[in-house]
Amino acid sequence: RNASSGGFCTFISRPLLFLLLRFTLVQCDITDGNAEHLKREHSLMKPYQGVGSSPSSQWDFWGSTLVTSSYVRLTPDERSRQGSIWNTVPVYLKDWEMHVQYKIHGSGKKNLHGDGIAIWYTKERLHPGSVFGSNAKFHGLALFIDTYHNDEAADRSFPYIYAIVNNGSLPYDHGNDGRNSELGGCSSEIRNKDHDTYLAIRYSKGRLTVMIDIDDKNEWKECIDIGGVRLPTGYYFGASAATGDLSDNHDIISMKMYQLMVEHTPDEDSLDWTKIEPSVSLLKSPKDNIDDPTGNFRSTPLTGWKVFLLLLCALLGIVVCGVVGAVVFQKRQERNRRFY
């Protein structure tokens, strides 16, 4: 992606951009394609040099993964396949942004495809498992591009993109598509596009932001934005995919890692960031946080205690109205007696 489309900046047409540049500087994040901040040791790009099992390789792959000159195919459009590709160099950046260019396509029609792609930032690497071809009880961050709807009763529209932070203790609930531990997400029609699709994952100052570009218009749209996220350094980036009874081609075209230049307090700099436990500070549980990441009460389900509070408030309201009505009625009676 070129410099006019790579960062989280406002989309400006070229004529307008040239006009504005005559009067002021256009403020844009360093992730606009600035090669100075591109971390090549953590990036996967054509022609995919440094991919393989040799000691000098920076990326290693497993399973059904096929590396070509144009893409890295994690799974073919065939049943019961799993594949992954992992960076062999641990990341020691406190603030970063990963841009992923990918494509999911296949012969399956509506609701006849699966399962999807996962982008990982985890302690483990090359660890096959049951969650999109990788480890279920992982340590770190996972972003799922889920194309198959397991929970037919849920109100989410698939394909669906969502994030989970895990400290190794949370099981992934396949029947509910991970909803019990999901931090936030968005629906996105990303299958069988004539063009590649993109997403960007930013982690900075404890905030996780995910942006998507599925229309090939060089415009980012927000998918997830949540604070209170704690992720350690020293973890690995990777991508995996899986198919079941239904299938798709799951292709990674590039993964570009950028360093964010962010100042930290002396206390933050003195911390051993490799010892941080992956966690999220939420006022609500991750499950309640799905529908309203801001934490508003009105968006959360009416659980038992909320129903009790609503009934209690209603009862108190009736009692107060009754008392006020009785007082008003008594005063009117006394006033009427004065005229007789």
Coordinates of C-alpha atoms in Angstrom, one line a residue, residues 91-96 120-123 138-142 164-167 183 201-209 228-235 237 264 271-280:
V91 CA 9.1 -8.7 19.2
Y92 CA 10.6 -6.4 21.8
L93 CA 8.6 -3.3 20.8
K94 CA 6.3 -1.7 23.3
D95 CA 4.2 0.0 20.7
W96 CA 3.6 -1.4 17.2
W120 CA -1.5 -14.1 16.4
Y121 CA 0.8 -12.2 18.8
T122 CA 1.6 -15.0 21.3
K123 CA 4.2 -16.6 23.5
F138 CA -2.6 -19.3 24.1
H139 CA -0.8 -16.5 25.9
G140 CA -1.2 -13.2 24.1
L141 CA -3.5 -11.7 21.5
A142 CA -5.5 -13.4 18.7
I164 CA -9.4 -12.2 22.2
V165 CA -6.6 -11.7 24.8
N166 CA -5.7 -14.8 26.8
N167 CA -3.3 -15.7 29.6
L183 CA -13.4 -8.2 23.5
I201 CA -3.8 -4.1 14.3
R202 CA -2.4 -1.4 16.5
Y203 CA -1.2 -1.7 20.1
S204 CA 0.0 1.5 21.8
K205 CA -0.2 2.8 25.4
G206 CA -2.4 -0.1 26.4
R207 CA -5.0 0.5 23.6
L208 CA -5.9 -2.1 21.0
T209 CA -7.3 -0.8 17.7
G228 CA -6.9 -1.3 29.3
V229 CA -5.1 -4.0 27.2
R230 CA -1.7 -5.3 28.6
L231 CA 0.5 -7.3 26.3
P232 CA 4.1 -8.2 27.0
T233 CA 7.1 -7.9 24.8
G234 CA 9.1 -11.0 23.5
Y235 CA 6.1 -12.6 21.8
F237 CA 3.6 -12.8 15.3
H264 CA 6.6 6.4 28.0
L271 CA 9.2 -2.2 33.9
D272 CA 10.3 -5.6 32.6
W273 CA 7.8 -5.8 29.8
T274 CA 8.6 -9.4 29.1
K275 CA 7.0 -10.3 32.5
I276 CA 3.7 -8.6 31.9
E277 CA 0.7 -11.0 32.1
P278 CA -1.7 -10.7 29.1
S279 CA -4.9 -9.1 30.4
V280 CA -7.6 -6.6 29.8

